[in-house]
Every structure is written in structure tokens, then in C-alpha cells.
XYZ file of C-alpha atoms in Angstrom:
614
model
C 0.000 0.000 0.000
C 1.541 3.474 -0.788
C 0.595 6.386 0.378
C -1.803 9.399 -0.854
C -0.640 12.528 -2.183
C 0.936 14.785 0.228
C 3.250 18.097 -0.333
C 6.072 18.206 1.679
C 8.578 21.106 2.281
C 11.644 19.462 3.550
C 13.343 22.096 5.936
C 16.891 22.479 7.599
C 17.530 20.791 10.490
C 20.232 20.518 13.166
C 19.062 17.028 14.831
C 16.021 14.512 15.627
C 13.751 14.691 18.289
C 10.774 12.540 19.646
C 7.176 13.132 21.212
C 4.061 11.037 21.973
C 0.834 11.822 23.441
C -1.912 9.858 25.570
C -5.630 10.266 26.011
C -7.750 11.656 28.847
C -8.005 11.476 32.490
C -6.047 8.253 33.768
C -5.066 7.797 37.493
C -3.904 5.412 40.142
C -3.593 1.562 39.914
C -6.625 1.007 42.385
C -6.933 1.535 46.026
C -6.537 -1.520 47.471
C -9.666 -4.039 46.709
C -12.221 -1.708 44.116
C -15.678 -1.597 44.920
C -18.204 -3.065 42.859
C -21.227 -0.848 41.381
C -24.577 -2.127 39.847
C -25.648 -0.739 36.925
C -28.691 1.704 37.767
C -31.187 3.536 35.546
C -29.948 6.377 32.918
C -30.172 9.978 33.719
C -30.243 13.135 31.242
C -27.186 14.397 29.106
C -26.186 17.865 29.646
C -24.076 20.074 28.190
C -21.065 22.200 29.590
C -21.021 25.303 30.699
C -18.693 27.375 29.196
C -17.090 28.965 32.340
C -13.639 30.076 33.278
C -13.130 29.172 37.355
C -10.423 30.094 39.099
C -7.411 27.839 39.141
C -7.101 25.697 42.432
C -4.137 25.660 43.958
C -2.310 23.026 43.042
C 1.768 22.027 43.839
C 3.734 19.742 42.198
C 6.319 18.873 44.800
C 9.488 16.617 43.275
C 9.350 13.532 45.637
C 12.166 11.484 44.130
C 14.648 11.042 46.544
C 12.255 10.581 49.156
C 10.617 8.355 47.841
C 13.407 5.742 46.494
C 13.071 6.071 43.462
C 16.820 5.761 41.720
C 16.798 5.128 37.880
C 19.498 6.657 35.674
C 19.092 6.536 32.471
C 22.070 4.730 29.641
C 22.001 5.947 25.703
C 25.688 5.036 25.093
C 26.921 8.230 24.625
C 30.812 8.633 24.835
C 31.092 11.354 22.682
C 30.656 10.031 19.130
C 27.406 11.188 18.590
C 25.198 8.273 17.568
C 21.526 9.443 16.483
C 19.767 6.516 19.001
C 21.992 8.225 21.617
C 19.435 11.728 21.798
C 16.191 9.200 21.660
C 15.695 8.656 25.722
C 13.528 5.805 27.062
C 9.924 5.373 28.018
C 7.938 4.701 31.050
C 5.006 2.005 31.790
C 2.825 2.693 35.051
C 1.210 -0.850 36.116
C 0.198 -2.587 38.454
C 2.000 -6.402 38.141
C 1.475 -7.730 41.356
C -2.348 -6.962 41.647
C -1.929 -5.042 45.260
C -4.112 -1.941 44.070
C -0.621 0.350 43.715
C 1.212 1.659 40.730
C 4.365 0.423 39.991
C 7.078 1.901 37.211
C 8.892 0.194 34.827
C 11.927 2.068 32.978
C 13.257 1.231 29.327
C 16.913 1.832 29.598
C 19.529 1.609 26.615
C 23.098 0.409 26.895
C 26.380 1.319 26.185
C 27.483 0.612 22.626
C 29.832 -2.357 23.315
C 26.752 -4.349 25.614
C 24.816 -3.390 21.770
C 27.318 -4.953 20.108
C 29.026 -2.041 18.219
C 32.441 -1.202 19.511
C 32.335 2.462 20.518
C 35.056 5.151 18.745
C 35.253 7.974 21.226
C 36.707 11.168 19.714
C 40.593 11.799 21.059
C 40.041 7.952 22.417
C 38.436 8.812 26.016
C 34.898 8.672 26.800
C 32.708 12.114 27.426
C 30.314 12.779 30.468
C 26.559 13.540 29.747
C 26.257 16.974 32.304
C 22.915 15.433 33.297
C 24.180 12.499 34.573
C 24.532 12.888 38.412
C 25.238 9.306 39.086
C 26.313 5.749 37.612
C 23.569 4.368 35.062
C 21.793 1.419 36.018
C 22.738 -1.570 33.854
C 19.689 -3.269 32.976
C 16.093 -2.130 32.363
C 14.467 -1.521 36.010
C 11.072 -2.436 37.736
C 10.403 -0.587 40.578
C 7.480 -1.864 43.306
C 5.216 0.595 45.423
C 5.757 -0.101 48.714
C 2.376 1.966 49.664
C 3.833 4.279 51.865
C 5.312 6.880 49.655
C 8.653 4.769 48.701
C 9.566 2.541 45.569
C 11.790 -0.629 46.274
C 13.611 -2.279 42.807
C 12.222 -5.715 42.114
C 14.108 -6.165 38.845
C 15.915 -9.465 39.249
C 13.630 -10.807 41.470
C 10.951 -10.006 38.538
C 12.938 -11.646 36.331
C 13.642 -8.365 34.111
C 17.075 -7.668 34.626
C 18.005 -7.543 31.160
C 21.165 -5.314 29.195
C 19.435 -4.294 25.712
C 19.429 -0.842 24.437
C 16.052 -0.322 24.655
C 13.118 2.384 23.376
C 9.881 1.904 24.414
C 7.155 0.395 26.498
C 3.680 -0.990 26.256
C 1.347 -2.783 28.967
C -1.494 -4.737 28.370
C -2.918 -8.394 29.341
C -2.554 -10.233 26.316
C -3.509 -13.583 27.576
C -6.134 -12.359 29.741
C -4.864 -14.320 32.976
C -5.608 -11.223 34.820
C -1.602 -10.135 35.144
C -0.685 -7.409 33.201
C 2.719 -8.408 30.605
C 5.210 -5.997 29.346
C 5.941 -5.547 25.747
C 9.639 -3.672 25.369
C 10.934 -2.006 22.796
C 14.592 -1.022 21.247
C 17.476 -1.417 18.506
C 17.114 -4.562 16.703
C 14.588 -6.321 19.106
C 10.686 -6.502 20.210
C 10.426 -8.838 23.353
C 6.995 -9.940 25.112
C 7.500 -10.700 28.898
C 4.996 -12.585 30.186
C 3.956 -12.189 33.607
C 2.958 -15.167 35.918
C 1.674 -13.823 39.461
C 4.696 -10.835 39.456
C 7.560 -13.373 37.274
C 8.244 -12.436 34.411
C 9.590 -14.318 31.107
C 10.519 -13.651 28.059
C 8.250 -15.390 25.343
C 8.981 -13.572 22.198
C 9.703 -16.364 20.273
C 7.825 -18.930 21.022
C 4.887 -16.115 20.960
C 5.256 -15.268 17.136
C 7.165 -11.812 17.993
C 10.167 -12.367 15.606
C 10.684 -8.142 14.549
C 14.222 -8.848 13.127
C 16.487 -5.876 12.261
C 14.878 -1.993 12.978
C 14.852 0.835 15.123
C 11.503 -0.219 17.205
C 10.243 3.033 19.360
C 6.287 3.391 20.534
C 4.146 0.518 20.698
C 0.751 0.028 21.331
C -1.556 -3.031 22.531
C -5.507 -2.643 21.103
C -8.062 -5.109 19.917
C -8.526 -4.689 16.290
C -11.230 -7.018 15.612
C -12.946 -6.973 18.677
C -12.741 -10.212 19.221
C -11.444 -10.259 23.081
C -8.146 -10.098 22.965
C -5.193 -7.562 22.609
C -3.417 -7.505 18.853
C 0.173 -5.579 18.888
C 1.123 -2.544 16.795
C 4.439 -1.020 16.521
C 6.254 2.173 15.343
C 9.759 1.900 13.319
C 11.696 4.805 13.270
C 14.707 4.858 10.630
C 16.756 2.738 8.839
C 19.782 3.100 10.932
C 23.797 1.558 11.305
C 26.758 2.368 13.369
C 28.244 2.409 9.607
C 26.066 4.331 7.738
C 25.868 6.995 10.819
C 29.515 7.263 11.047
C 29.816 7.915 7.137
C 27.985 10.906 7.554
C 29.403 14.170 8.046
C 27.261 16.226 10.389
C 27.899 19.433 11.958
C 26.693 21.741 14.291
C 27.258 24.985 12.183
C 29.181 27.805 13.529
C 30.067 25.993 16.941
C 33.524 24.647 16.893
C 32.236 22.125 18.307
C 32.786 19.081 15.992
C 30.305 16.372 14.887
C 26.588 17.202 15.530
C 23.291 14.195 15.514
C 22.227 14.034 12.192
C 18.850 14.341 10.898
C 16.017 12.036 10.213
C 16.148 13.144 6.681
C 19.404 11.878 6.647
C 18.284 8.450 7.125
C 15.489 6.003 4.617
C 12.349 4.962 6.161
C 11.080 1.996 7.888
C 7.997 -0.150 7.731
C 5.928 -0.442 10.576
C 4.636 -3.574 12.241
C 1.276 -5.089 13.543
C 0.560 -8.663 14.706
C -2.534 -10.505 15.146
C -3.466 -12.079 18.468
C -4.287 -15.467 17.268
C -5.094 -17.288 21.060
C -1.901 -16.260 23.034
C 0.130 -16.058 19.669
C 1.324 -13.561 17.463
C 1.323 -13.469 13.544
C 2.983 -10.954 11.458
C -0.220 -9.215 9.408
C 1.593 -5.585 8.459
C 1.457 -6.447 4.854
C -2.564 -8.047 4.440
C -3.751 -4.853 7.070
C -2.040 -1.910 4.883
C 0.473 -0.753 7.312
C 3.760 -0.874 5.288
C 3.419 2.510 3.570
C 5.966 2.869 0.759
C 7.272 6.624 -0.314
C 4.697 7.764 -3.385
C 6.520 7.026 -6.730
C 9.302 5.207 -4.968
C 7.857 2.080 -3.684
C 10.523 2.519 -0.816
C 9.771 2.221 3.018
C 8.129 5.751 4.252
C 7.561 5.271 8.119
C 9.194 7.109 10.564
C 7.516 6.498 13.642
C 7.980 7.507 17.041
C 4.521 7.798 18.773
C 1.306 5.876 18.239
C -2.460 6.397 20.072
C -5.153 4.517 19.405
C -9.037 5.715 19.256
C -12.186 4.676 17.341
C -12.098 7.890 15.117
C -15.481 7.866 13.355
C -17.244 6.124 15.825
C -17.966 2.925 14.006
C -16.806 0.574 17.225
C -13.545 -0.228 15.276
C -10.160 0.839 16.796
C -7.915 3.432 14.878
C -4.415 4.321 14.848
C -3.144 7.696 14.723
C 1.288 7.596 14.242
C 3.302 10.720 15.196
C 6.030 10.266 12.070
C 9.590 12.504 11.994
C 9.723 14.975 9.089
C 7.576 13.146 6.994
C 3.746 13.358 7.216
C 1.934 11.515 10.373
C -0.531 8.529 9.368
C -4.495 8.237 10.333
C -5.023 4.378 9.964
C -8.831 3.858 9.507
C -10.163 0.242 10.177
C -12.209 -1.008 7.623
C -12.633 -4.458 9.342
C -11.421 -7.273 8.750
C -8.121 -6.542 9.627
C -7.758 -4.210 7.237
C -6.405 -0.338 7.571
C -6.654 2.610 5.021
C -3.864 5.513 5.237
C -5.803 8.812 5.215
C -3.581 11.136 7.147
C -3.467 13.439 4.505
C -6.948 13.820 3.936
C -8.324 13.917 6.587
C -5.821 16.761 8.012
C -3.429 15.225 10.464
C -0.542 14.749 8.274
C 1.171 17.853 7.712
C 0.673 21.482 9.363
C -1.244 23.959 7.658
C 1.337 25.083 5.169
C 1.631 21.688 3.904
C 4.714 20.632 5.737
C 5.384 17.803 7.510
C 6.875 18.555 11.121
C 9.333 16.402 13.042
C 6.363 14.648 15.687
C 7.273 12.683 18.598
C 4.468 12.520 21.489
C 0.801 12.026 20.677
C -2.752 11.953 22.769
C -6.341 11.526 22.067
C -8.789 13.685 23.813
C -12.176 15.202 23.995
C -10.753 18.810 26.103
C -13.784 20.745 25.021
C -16.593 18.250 26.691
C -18.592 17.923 23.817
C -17.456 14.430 22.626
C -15.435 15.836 19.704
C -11.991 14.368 19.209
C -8.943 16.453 19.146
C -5.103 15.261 18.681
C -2.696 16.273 20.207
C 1.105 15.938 18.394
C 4.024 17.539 20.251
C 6.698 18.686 17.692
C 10.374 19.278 17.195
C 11.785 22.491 18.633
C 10.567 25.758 16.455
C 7.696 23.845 15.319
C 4.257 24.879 17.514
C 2.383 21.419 19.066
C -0.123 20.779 16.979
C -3.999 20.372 18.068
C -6.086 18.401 15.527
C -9.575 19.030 16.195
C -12.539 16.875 14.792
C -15.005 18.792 12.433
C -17.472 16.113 13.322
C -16.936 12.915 13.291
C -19.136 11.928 10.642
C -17.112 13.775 7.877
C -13.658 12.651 9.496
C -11.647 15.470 8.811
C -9.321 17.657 11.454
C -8.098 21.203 11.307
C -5.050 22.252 13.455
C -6.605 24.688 15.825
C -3.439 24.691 18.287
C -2.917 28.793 17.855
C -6.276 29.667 18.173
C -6.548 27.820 21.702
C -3.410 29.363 23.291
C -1.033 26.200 22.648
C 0.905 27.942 19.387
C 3.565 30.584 20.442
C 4.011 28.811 23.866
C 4.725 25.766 22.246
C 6.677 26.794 19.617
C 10.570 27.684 21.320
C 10.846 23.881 23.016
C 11.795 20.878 21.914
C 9.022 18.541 22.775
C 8.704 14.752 23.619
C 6.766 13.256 25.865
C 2.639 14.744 26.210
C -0.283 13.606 27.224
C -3.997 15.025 27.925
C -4.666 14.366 32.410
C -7.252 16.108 33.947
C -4.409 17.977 37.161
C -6.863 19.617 39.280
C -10.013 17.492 39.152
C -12.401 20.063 37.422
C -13.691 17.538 34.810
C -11.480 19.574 32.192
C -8.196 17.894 30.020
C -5.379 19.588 30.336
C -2.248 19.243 28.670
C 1.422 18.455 29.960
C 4.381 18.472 27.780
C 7.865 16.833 28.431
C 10.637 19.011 26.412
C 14.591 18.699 25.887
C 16.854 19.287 23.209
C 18.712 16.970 21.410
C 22.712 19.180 21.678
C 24.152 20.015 24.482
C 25.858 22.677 22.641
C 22.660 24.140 20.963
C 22.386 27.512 22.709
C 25.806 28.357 20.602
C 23.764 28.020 17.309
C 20.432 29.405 18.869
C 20.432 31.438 21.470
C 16.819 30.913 22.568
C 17.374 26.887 22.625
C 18.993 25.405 25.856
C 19.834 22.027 26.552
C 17.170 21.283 29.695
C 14.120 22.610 29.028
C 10.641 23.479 31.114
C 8.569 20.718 31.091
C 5.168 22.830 30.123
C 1.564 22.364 31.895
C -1.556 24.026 30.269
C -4.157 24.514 32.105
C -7.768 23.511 30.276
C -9.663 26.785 31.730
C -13.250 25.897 29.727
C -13.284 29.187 27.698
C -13.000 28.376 24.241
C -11.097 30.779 22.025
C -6.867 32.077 22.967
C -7.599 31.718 26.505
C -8.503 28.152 26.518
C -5.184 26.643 27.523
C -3.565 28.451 29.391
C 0.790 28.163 30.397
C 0.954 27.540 34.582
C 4.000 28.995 35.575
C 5.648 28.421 38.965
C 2.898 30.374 40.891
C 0.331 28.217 39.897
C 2.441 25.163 40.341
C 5.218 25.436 42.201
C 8.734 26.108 40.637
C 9.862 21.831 41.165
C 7.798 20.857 37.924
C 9.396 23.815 35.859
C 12.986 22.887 36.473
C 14.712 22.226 33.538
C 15.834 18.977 32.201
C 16.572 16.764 29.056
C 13.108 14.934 29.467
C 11.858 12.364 27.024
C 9.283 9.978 28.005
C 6.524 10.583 30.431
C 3.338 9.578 32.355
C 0.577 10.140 34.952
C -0.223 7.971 37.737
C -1.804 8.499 41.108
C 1.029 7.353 43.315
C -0.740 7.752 46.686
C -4.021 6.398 46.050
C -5.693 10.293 46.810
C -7.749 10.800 43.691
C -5.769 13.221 41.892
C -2.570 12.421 39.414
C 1.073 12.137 40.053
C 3.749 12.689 37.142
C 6.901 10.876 36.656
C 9.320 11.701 33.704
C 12.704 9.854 31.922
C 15.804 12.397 31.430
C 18.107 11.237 28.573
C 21.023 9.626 29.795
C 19.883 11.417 33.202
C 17.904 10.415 36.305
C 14.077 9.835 35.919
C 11.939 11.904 38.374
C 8.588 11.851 40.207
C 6.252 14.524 41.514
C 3.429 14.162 43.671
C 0.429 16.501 43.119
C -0.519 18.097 46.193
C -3.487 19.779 45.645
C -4.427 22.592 48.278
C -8.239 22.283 47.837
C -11.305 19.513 48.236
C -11.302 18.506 44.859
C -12.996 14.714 44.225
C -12.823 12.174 41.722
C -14.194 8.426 40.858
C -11.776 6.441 39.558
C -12.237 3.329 37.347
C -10.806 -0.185 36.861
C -12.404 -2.168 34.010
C -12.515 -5.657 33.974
C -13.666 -7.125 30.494
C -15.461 -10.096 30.188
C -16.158 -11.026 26.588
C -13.900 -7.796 25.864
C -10.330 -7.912 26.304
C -9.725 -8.231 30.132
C -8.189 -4.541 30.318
C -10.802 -2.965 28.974
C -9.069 -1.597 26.353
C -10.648 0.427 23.603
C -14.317 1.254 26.096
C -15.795 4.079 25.590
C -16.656 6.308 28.959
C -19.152 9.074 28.955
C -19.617 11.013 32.865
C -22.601 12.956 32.735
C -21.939 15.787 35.202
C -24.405 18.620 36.064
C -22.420 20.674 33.916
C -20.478 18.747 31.462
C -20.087 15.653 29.621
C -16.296 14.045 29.614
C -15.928 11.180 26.930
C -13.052 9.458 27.034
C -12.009 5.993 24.778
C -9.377 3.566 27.308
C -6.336 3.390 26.212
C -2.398 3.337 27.748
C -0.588 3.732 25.008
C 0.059 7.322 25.061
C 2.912 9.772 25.112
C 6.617 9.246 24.251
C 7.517 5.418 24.326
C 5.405 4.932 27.283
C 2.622 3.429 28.967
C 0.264 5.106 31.172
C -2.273 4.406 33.859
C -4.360 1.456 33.734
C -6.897 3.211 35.612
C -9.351 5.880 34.216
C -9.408 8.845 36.590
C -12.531 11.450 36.036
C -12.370 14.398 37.827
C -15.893 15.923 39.714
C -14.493 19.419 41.200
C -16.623 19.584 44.141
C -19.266 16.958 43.447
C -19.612 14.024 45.831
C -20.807 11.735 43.673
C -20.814 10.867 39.754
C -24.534 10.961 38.511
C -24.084 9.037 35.207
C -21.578 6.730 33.615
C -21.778 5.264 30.662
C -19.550 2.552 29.137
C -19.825 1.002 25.953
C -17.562 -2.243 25.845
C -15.665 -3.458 23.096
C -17.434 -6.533 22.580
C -20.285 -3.865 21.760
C -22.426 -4.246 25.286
C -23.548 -1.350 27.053
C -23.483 -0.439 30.547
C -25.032 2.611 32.781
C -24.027 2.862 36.423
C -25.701 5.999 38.440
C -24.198 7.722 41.861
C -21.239 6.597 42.095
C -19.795 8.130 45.194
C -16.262 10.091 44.937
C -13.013 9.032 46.503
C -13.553 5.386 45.264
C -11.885 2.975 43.540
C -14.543 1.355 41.738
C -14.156 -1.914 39.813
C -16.142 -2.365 36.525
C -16.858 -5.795 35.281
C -18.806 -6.347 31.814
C -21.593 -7.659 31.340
C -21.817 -11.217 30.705
């Protein structure tokens, strides 16, 4: 399958960068044993009110040290300047020993010689990352929450102390034994652990998950049939060698400073990959479903992947796939059933920004942030290049306009280099808001621009309800505290509630620096209900219901889904926030397998487990 007609205006570029998004309110992995909630009779849909409320006060306070949390991050660099070296590593919030907390599990890479390419320092003698504070860990990390504030490492003991230089992260229950498995991601490799009551194993092969050679970055698990139980997609960045890197002669202009990362452009495409479920394993259907997209006229690989949501787009109870794609147009793949996608990121207007170019997207999220069950997308960019906000026409027609300047996310997002971003509802008023993880790619950048650093502010935008330039709105450190804002070379990211207290934590991965967690301590007696599907006929995750909260001012719809962001994996658990409300008045779910469900009153501050129908 090739893909349609698009006009591209390729454009100068120092280095790469990388982004993904996520979807809309997710929170904690369950407070302790959920409570159950009969489905009750339906009440009547409002509409929002269009109303800008004062911000609460809300503080993001950095709780990494206190909390034990001690993950440094590896990407090989020695001072060669390898292109996978500037890529970072994702982050997977689950729950894999069923005790109602959220866990982390870090991606980490490896030096080059543990990746099996014999490193060529310049002048013969390593170079020092200045973000890294501390020795990198060696292997990819689990860390367990111990329920009282600290993380303890459980790696070996989980059986995941492995050395691969590794990209990305996905979670879902593939089997549907209840335990959630880990799909990883990285140079050369895709590996499925298994997990068996909190052991882990890796059952890639005998599975069906053969990738072979490719640079494998953002993955997602979703059932594409509907037929109960999670099928695999993943994004493949570039074509890329030690070799062919090296041969290239890349330079950060007017530095001194000697070789700079080279482009994407300076690299051919990849194909990207999807396999089929087929009872506990996996079979290799990219070519049958239309997802190797080949250049137009050139009948060459065209991906470039880095970020990948999933959503039912047009509402026809089949899962889509929207891929965030580096300085070539993104990709809107439409199920048509069957198992079979059509490309129509170009016309449907998600592809390219509005002067026809494509931009260099990393981080990508669903949501509906104007509570009227329209879908926007959310794409964050490469530095100098505005995030971009895709916003659904209707979704009978299908088509999206980029409407990110006109709801206060262009200048603001324009200057930073952006990875990691998600929609999360931060202060509990029923409203998405948006977070951004940024970081350059040089640490020598500020010599060829002097309004691009190194570290960057992470960026939070507030969601204040008032459609038009004022809609989302930049929190500086007033709003939130200064700890959120300080600068560093962040890549992947997620949202989580750590403490089980209703509202949603953040942790973030620094490129070859120390990942960091901050707890949201919010000042005022906000409330929320949060959810933890259990499918029956459906996948056992969940994954791919549709939630609509009737509040008595708003409607929130929001499709489940963890795949989100920058190479990571976010909460299992759907969060929705009720400002002051006690209770949620209507919920309705629509499952996967197509069964509907309508729970009323469901009280706040609860942890509320939601099993399908049989």
C-alpha cells in the first residue's frame, strides 16, 4: 500500500527529536480491593457550561529522593554522537502484582559495546553527559510501590534484569490471565515478557514476535477485531547503522564544536509492524492490514515512527491508529474491518501542518478537552515547530483542522523541543489539560540558537473551559510550584496516582539522566471516581471502552487506552475528575465486545471496579 498525495517542504535541520501523546483522564492503579457498582437507571445528558473558574491551587512537589526512586538513564553516549543516543527511554505505570498500587517500569539503553558495536570515542576517552549525576543502572528496572510513599527495585527478582538498548514500552494483558505483561521495545529487538503472578519471562519467540532488524520506538496493545483479545502494533523509526551513521558528516554549524546528531532526513524509512493475536500467539499481518506505507513514486519504506495512540475515530466501534512520524507526514489508519487499515492522514488533516509541511512529531494523545465528545489530537513537535492540536469537524465527515494557535497552545509551544505529552485532567475540574515533556537533542545548541537550551521546562496548560486564545492556558511556577518547571533533558513521560488520593502524580525519563517523580498536592477539596475495568467477553483490560460522565455541567468522553505519550505506557486506571461533586450521577460505558453499561451515583473518593456484562 503506498501512500496518498501529500506536499512536503523538507526544511533544515540541526538534529532529531521525539514526542508522543496519551488520552484523557487516567489515574492510580486502584486503592486496594475496588468496589463493585450495579448498573442503575440512565439519567439526562447535559451540556457544559462554558465557564472560566479560578485555578485551584495546586503544587507539584518533586518527591524522588524521598521516595526511592533511583533510575538513571544509559544511551551510550561517549562522545561520538550516535543518532539513538538523543532518543531517551519510556515509562510504563502498572500494576504487576495486583496489590491496588502503581508500579514503574523504565526502558533503559546500553552502552554501545553491551549493543554490540564497539564504541570510537573522539581523542580515544569517553565524554560525560552533564545530566548524569550518578552511575547508570545496567539493565532495564522495575520498581514496586511499597504503599507508603517509597519505591523498592524488584528487577531481578521479577525476572527483568536484562542489558538491551532499549526504546519503548507498552502494557497490556494479552492472555487475559488477569496479570498485566510488558511488551519492550529497542534497537534490533521486540520482546513480550509474560507475567505469571509478578515473574516475568521472556516469550517472544515462542509467541510469534520475531521483529528482526529496525529501530523499534512506541508501541501500542488494542483489539482490532474486537474479538477479546489484545493484537500488537508497533512504530519503526529509521533505517539506521553504526556504519552508515559514522559515514555521515554532520555538523553543528558555527560551533567549533565538531560532529553534531544528524537528521532524520538523513536516514530512509522503515515499515511499521502489527501482529494478530491469534489465542496467546502472534502473527505478522503488516502487509494483508495496509500498514507498510511505501514513499509515493518510490515504492521505498516511508515510516518514521515515534509515537502511536489509538481511538475509534469515526465512531464505528472499530479501533484506529493515529502515528506521530519525523519529518515526513503523520498517518491516520482507519479500520475497515477485517483486519484491514486505510492511510488517510493526509486527507483527513493530520498529516502535515497547515502550510503543507510535515513537522518532526514525537508525542501524541487523544482527547475530547472541550466536553462535547469531539476528538482532538494532540502531536508535540520538534523544537521551532508549535504542538499541533487536531480538532474533529465532526466525526461523521472525518476530517481535522489544526486549531493549536487559536486555543493558546501555538507561540508557547513553539521555542521547546518537545517529547513526551499527554492530555490528564491535574486539578479534578472535569477539564483535560495538557502536559508536555521538552529537551533538546545538543548540548551545545544555545551556541547556534540562542533561545534553545539544553534542559528545558517541562510545560503544563491549564484547560480553563473558555473556548477561544484563553482556553489553555501556560501555569507557571505560581500556579504550580517552581519543582515541575525545572529544567531537564526529558523524554518519556506519564501520569499515575502514586498515593491512592484521587488526583494524578507525574513521573518523567531524562536522557542519559535520572528519571523523576512529583506528587500533586493539591491545596483544595477537589474529588474524583476512579475506574478499573474488567472485560469479560472484551479484552480483560478494557481496552478500547468508551466512557461518557454525565456531570451537572459537562459531559467528559473518554475511549481507554495506555498507550500514550513518548515510548510509554500510562495508567491502567481511568481517573474522572468531579471538582466539588460528591458523587458521579451518570456513567456510561460502551464495551468493546459492543455491550452497554449505565451505572448511576457513584460516590467520589472510590476505587470502583467495573466488570462487563456477561
Amino acid at each position: 500500500m503506498t501512500s496518498k498525495n501529500w506536499n512536503i517542504k523538507l526544511r533544515e535541520r540541526v538534529a532529531i527529536a521525539v514526542f508522543t501523546s496519551a488520552s484523557l483522564y487516567v489515574a492510580g492503579c486502584g486503592g486496594g480491593k475496588p468496589e463493585a457498582v450495579v448498573p442503575k437507571a440512565a439519567a439526562p445528558k447535559v451540556v457544559e457550561k462554558t465557564v472560566d473558574a479560578p485555578a485551584p491551587k495546586v503544587t507539584f512537589v518533586e518527591v524522588t529522593e524521598a521516595s526511592g526512586l533511583k533510575f538513571i538513564h544509559e544511551n551510550g553516549f561517549e562522545g561520538e554522537k550516535l543518532l539513538p543516543e538523543t532518543m531517551g527511554s519510556g515509562v510504563a505505570v502498572l500494576d504487576y502484582d495486583s496489590d491496588g498500587l502503581c508500579d514503574l517500569f523504565f526502558v533503559n539503553g546500553s552502552t554501545w559495546k553491551e549493543a554490540g558495536i564497539e564504541p570510537k570515542p573522539p581523542g580515544g576517552k569517553p565524554e560525560v553527559l552533564p545530566q548524569r549525576t550518578g552511575t547508570p543502572h545496567k539493565t532495564q528496572a522495575l520498581f514496586r510501590n511499597a504503599g507508603n510513599g517509597k519505591f523498592e527495585e524488584v528487577t531481578e527478582k521479577a525476572g527483568l534484569a536484562q542489558i538491551q538498548f532499549g526504546q519503548g514500552v507498552t502494557v497490556g494483558d494479552f492472555d487475559n490471565d488477569g496479570d498485566p505483561d510488558l511488551v519492550v521495545t529497542g534497537l534490533d529487538f521486540v520482546r513480550l515478557y509474560r507475567n505469571d503472578g509478578g515473574k516475568f519471562a521472556d516469550i517472544s519467540k515462542e509467541a510469534g514476535i520475531t521483529a528482526g532488524k529496525g529501530w523499534y520506538t512506541s508501541a501500542a496493545f488494542f483489539d482490532l477485531e474486537n474479538d477479546g483479545d489484545l493484537d500488537l502494533f508497533i512504530c519503526n523509526y529509521v533505517q539506521w547503522s553504526a556504519e552508515f551513521d559514522r559515514a555521515q558528516d554532520f555538523q553543528l554549524a558555527g560551533t567549533g564544536s565538531g560532529r553534531a546528531y544528524g537528521p532524520p532526513t538523513a536516514f530512509p524509512g522503515s515499515y511499521c509492524l502489527l501482529y494478530r493475536n491469534e489465542g496467546g500467539k502472534f502473527a505478522d499481518i503488516s502487509e494483508r492490514a495496509g500498514i507498510r506505507i511505501k514513499t509515493p513514486g518510490l515504492g521505498v519504506p516511508f515510516a518514521k515512527s515515534l509515537g502511536v495512540a489509538p481511538q475509534d475515530v469515526n465512531g464505528d466501534g472499530l479501533v484506529d491508529l493515529a502515528v506521530a512520524n519525523d519529518t515526513v507526514p503523520n498517518f491516520l489508519f482507519m479500520n475497515k474491518g477485517d483486519g484491514i487499515f486505510e492511510e488517510v492522514g493526509v486527507s483527513c488533516g493530520v498529516a502535515l501542518d497547515q502550510s503543507g509541511s510535515a513537522r518532526g512529531a514525537m508525542g501524541i494523545d487523544w482527547g475530547d478537552f472541550s466536553n462535547d465528545e469531539a476528538l482532538a489530537l494532540a502531536i508535540g513537535n520538534f523544537a521551532n515547530e508549535m504542538t499541533a492540536l487536531y480538532v474533529a469537524d465532526d466525526r461523521k465527515s472525518g476530517l481535522f483542522t489544526d486549531r493549536a494557535a487559536v486555543y493558546g497552545l501555538g507561540a508557547p509551544t513553539q521555542p521547546p523541543l518537545k517529547f513526551g505529552l499527554f492530555f490528564f485532567d491535574y486539578d479534578l475540574d472535569g477539564r483535560l489539560d495538557l502536559l508536555s515533556t521538552n529537551g533538546h537533542l545538543e548540548s551545545d545548541i544555545t551556541k547556534v540558537q540562542a533561545s534553545q537550551t539544553y534542559p528545558q521546562s517541562a510545560q503544563l496548560f491549564r484547560n480553563t473551559g473558555k473556548l477561544g486564545r484563553e482556553l489553555f492556558r501556560l501555569m507557571s511556577k505560581d500556579d504550580i510550584g517552581p519543582d515541575l518547571l525545572k529544567p531537564i533533558v526529558g523524554r518519556g513521560s506519564a501520569c499515575f496516582d502514586m498515593d491512592n488520593d484521587g488526583d494524578l502524580d507525574v513521573i518523567m525519563t531524562e536522557n542519559g539522566g535520572p528519571a523523576r517523580l512529583w506528587r500533586n498536592d493539591m491545596a483544595e477539596s477537589r474529588k474524583s471516581v476512579r475506574l478499573k475495568l474488567v472485560g469479560s467477553k472484551s479484552n480483560r483490560d478494557g481496552l478500547g471502552a468508551t466512557i461518557v460522565a454525565t456531570l451537572p455541567d459537562k459531559v467528559l468522553m473518554h475511549q481507554h487506552f495506555t498507550a500514550r505519550s513518548y515510548l510509554s505506557s500510562l495508567d491502567p486506571v481511568v481517573t474522572i475528575g468531579l471538582g466539588e461533586s460528591d458523587k458521579l450521577p451518570k456513567l456510561d460505558i460502551t464495551w468493546p465486545s459492543g455491550k452497554k453499561q449505565t451505572l448511576t451515583d457513584i460516590p467520589a473518593g472510590k476505587v470502583v471496579q467495573v466488570k462487563e456484562p456477561e
